[in-house]
C-alpha angles and dihedrals in degrees: 000000000000116000121239114261115263107260127225133017127265106257092209092051092046089054091050092049091048095053093043090050093054092079129046119247111292094012091130093053112123101217116196130178117251114264117267102211098149095249137077116270116268113258114259116269121251107285127232091207126003116193117203107244092323121176112233118252088234117039139135092285099043096095092051093045091048093051089052091048092051089058092046092054091046087055090053090051091050091052095059095280121239133310119283109236103223100195144007109293122215134172086265095054122115118273097252092057092050090045090053091050092049092049091048091054093043093054090058092044104255092116131034121253092258095046089051091063098059126096106206132086116247141150091276090061092046091051091049090052091051091053090048092050091050090053093053097042100254131132108278100238100140088228131103107251123176089262091051091048091052092052092046089056097051103118118247090237089062089050090051091052092052091052092047092050092049092048090054092049093048091051088061096048098085091197117170107219112220130196085262124028143148128234130195113196101200101198090047091047088222140125128213129196108206127198126175092347093308128111096231096172135024127189137189112240143191112223138182121303127230093273093045105031123189109244128235101249142164118208144132126258107233106169149011111227117205119204092000126191116232120225105202114232117244092244092060092045091055097044103034116010100042092059088049089055089062098041103037120002090178088069090082095057090047092051093043093242118152122201115215131188126222091279093051095254117143116247126207109243089221089068092057099052095107095043121117120246091248093052092045090056089062088071125076115247108196126181112210123224117277144097092303097049109125091223093054115214101317136046122191099212120212115165112226141147092256094058091228130137143160122267151156122267136211088220100075092161090075091073090066093060123100090218107059103165094113111115132093092248104295121102121245113205127208107219092023091157089059092048091048093051090050090051090050096051092111094042105059146299095313109151123163092264094055091046090054090049089055091048092052090056086067098223123131108241134175116208110195118213112241088220118022115237120224116239132189128191105203134183105222115166090163127017142157134209098186140354094290129090114320130234124248139191136175118281091236095174096040093239095142095066116124096022113139129209115280124238114281127245114257094233096047125204123295113228122218 
């Protein structure tokens, strides 16, 4: 029996669609003339990852595409959804299990209508699984792991809500897309460098955890800081460093952290052991450059009201983890030397090798960008770049709660 269509439109989504529709496509693009510096542009630095003509996850059309995708997935939900896969499926599984898996993937668009009707395992099915895994942020194995099974069984209505929530957030961003810009997708823990509507570089990132979330922010990158000092925020002093003052004052010497009073005079940590957390936060705790500095060797500086930025880290092993929501709000970037050299293309001959040479000299240096680069930190738990299957990530900060299903398309979605 066919379910009744979902009634009503999501007010938040309708608002997002309204504001996006006020301007023609690309109206928020911040076009700037190329620099005239009297010399040819420096060649691009060696890339950590170079997609081949890949559309960026966040571009001028993402909000519109995500609104449309939310309605497509709502249509799927209204038409009885997709099959629930009851168990792990392997090439040796019985035909009806493989048939259910194929139909599930075909409904979302990973297989054609005809391929969705078959009941054997083949390379076409493995390839479809790899594309599905890529879209939900899993290792692209082409096999049904427990994590893959869990994602396959997420209901289409839940997917539609994620897309609707993301579309509403994007409509509020008011980001002016430049010819070159940087995007941090917080739920995906990833960074993109975008040039002429192409994601030319992608990097793995570590972002804020649940207790210290990374904010949604729009700013401009103005400098690359080599061997930066780190002034510890008051919140971290109160919660983490003040207790260390009482337990182990020698921690600060070991970690190369100096404590300064209001006049800039250094204070012996032993003299602050009995001080309250609130009083301790009135002092400046500054970590000097070096191998233990929490910012690593490079900071990508982007002035903003949240006092967050992107940076290197001495803890490179964190990039290998599946769960990378581990920072205090800033974004740690794997391949930050490569990102920095890309940002500095218009500023001088700053490739990754030269940046490392400067870092090894040990001096703190600020390299101002000749032309600031726009940057957006966005919270996209579901997003679309075209009319195919959408992309999804975990709602790590629980920002999607309360989102209702969007209005359906009039034509609906044809099932295979």
